[in-house]
PDB file of C-alpha atoms in Angstrom:
ATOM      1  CA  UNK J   1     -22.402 -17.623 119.414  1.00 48.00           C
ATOM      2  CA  UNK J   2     -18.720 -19.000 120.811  1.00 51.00           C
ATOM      3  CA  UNK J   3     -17.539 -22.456 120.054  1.00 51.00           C
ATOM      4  CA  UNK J   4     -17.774 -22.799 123.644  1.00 52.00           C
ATOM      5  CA  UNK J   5     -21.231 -23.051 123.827  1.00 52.00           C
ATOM      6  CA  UNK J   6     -21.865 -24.528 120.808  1.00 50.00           C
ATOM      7  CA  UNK J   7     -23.029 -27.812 122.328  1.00 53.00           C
ATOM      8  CA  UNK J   8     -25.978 -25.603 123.340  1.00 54.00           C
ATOM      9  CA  UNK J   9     -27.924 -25.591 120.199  1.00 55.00           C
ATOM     10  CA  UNK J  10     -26.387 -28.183 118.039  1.00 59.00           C
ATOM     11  CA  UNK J  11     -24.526 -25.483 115.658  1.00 57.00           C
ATOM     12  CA  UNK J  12     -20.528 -24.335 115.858  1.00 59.00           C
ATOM     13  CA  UNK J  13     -21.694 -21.153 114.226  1.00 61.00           C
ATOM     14  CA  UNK J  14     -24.386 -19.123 113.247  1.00 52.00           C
ATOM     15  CA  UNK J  15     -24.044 -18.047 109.165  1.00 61.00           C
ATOM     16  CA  UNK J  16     -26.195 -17.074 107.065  1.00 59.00           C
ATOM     17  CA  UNK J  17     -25.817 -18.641 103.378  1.00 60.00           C
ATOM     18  CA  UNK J  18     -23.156 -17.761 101.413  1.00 57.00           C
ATOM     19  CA  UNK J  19     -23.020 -15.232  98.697  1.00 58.00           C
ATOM     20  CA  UNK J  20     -20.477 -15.513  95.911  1.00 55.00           C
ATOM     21  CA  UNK J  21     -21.486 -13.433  93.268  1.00 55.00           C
ATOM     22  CA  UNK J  22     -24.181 -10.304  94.046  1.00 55.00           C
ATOM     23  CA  UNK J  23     -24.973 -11.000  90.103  1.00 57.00           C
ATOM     24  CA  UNK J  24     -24.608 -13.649  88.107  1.00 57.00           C
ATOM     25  CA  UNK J  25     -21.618 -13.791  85.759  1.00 56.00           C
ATOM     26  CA  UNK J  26     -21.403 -14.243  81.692  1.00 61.00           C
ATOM     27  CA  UNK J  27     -19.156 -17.219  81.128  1.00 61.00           C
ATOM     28  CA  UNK J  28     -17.238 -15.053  79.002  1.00 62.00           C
ATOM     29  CA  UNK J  29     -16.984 -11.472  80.199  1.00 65.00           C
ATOM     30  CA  UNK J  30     -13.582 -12.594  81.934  1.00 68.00           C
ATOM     31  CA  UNK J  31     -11.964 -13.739  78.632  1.00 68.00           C
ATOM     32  CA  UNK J  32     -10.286 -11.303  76.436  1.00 68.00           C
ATOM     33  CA  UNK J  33     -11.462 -10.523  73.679  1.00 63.00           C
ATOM     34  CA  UNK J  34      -9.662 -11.847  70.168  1.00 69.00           C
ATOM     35  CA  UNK J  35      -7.215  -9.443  68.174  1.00 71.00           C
ATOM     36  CA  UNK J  36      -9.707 -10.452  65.017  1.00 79.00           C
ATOM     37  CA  UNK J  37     -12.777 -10.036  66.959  1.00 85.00           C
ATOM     38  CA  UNK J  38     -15.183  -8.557  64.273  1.00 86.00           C
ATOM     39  CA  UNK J  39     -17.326  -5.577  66.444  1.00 86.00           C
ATOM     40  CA  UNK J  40     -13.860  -4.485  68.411  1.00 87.00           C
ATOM     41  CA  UNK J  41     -12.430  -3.555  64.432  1.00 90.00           C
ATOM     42  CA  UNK J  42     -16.018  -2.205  63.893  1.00 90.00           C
ATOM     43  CA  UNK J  43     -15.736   0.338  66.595  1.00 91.00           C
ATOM     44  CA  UNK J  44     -12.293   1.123  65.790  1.00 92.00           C
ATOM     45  CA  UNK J  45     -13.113   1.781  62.364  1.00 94.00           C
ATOM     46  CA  UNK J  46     -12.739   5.607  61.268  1.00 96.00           C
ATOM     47  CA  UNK J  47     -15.989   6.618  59.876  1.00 96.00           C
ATOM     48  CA  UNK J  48     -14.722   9.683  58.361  1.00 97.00           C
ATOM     49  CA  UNK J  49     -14.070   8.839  54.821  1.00 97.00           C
ATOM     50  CA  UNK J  50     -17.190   7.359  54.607  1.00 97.00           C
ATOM     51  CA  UNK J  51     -20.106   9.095  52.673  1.00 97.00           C
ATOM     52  CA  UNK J  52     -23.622   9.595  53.580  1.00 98.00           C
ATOM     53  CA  UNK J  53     -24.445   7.033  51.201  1.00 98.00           C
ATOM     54  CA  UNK J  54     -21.556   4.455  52.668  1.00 97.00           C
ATOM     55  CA  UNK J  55     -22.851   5.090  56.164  1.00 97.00           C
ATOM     56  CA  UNK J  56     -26.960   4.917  55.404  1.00 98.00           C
ATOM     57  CA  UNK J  57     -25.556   1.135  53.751  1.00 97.00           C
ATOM     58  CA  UNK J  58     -23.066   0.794  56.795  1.00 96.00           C
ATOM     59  CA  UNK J  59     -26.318   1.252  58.629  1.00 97.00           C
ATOM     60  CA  UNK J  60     -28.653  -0.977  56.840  1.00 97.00           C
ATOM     61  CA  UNK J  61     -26.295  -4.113  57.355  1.00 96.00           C
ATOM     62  CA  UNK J  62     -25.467  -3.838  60.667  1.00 95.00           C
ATOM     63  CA  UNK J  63     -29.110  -3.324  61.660  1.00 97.00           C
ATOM     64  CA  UNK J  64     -29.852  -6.503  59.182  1.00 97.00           C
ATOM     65  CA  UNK J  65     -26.723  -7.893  61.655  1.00 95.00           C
ATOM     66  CA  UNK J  66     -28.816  -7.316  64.657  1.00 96.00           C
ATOM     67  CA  UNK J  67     -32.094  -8.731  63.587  1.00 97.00           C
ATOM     68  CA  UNK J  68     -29.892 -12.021  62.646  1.00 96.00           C
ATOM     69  CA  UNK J  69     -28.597 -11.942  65.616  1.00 95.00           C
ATOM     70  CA  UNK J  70     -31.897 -11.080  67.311  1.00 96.00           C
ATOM     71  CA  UNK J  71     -33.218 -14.479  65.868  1.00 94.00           C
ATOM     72  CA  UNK J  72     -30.377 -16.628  66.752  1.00 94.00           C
ATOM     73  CA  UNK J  73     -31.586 -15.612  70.459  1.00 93.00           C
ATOM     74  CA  UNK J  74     -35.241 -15.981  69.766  1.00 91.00           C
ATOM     75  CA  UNK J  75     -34.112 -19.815  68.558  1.00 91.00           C
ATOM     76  CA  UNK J  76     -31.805 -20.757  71.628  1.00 90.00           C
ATOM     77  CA  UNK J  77     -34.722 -19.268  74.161  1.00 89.00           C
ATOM     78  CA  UNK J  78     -37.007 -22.063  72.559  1.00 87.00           C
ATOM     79  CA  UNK J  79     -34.370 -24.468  72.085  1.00 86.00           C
ATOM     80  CA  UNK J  80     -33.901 -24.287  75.942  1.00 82.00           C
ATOM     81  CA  UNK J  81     -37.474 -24.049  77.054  1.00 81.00           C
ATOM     82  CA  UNK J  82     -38.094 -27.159  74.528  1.00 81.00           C
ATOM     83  CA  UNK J  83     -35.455 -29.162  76.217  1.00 78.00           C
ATOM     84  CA  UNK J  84     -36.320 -28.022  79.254  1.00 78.00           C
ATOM     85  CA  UNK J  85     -40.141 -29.417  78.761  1.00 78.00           C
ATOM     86  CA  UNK J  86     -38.925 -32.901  77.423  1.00 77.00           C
ATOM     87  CA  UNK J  87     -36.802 -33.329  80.594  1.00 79.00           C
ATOM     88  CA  UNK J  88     -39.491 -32.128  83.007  1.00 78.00           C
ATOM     89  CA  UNK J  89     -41.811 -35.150  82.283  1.00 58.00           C
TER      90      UNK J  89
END
C-alpha cells in the first residue's frame, strides 16, 4: 500500500507488529563481568596441583554451592508467584 492511497482504508501503512528482540534478554548478560567475580577465578583456577582428595572436596562444595543456589531460585519463584497472587485480587 502507497501513501497515495492511503485515504482508501484508513491506514498510511500496512506493518505488522514490531519485533525487537527474537528472545528475551537477561538484564545482565550485556554487563561485564567483575575482575573479582568468584566463578570467572573458579574456572581459571589450575586444577593440577590438586589431589584426588582436594578435588572429591572441591567437588562436594561446589555441588553444596549449587543446591544453595538452587534454593535461592526455588524462594524467588514463590516470592514472585506470592506477590503476584496478592496483586491479582
Amino acid at each position: 500500500m502507497s501513501l497515495s492511497n492511503a485515504g482508501e482504508t484508513g491506514r498510511l501503512i500496512d506493518i505488522g507488529p514490531a519485533r525487537v528482540n527474537a528472545a528475551p534478554m537477561d538484564a545482565d548478560e550485556n554487563l561485564p563481568r567483575r575482575k573479582d567475580d568468584l566463578v570467572v577465578q573458579l574456572g581459571r583456577q589450575d586444577l593440577d596441583p590438586l589431589s584426588v582428595e582436594e578435588l572429591t572436596e572441591r567437588i562436594t562444595l561446589l555441588e553444596a554451592e549449587i543446591d544453595r543456589t538452587r534454593s535461592k531460585i526455588s524462594r524467588s519463584i514463590n516470592h514472585r508467584a506470592s506477590a503476584d497472587a496478592l496483586f491479582k485480587k
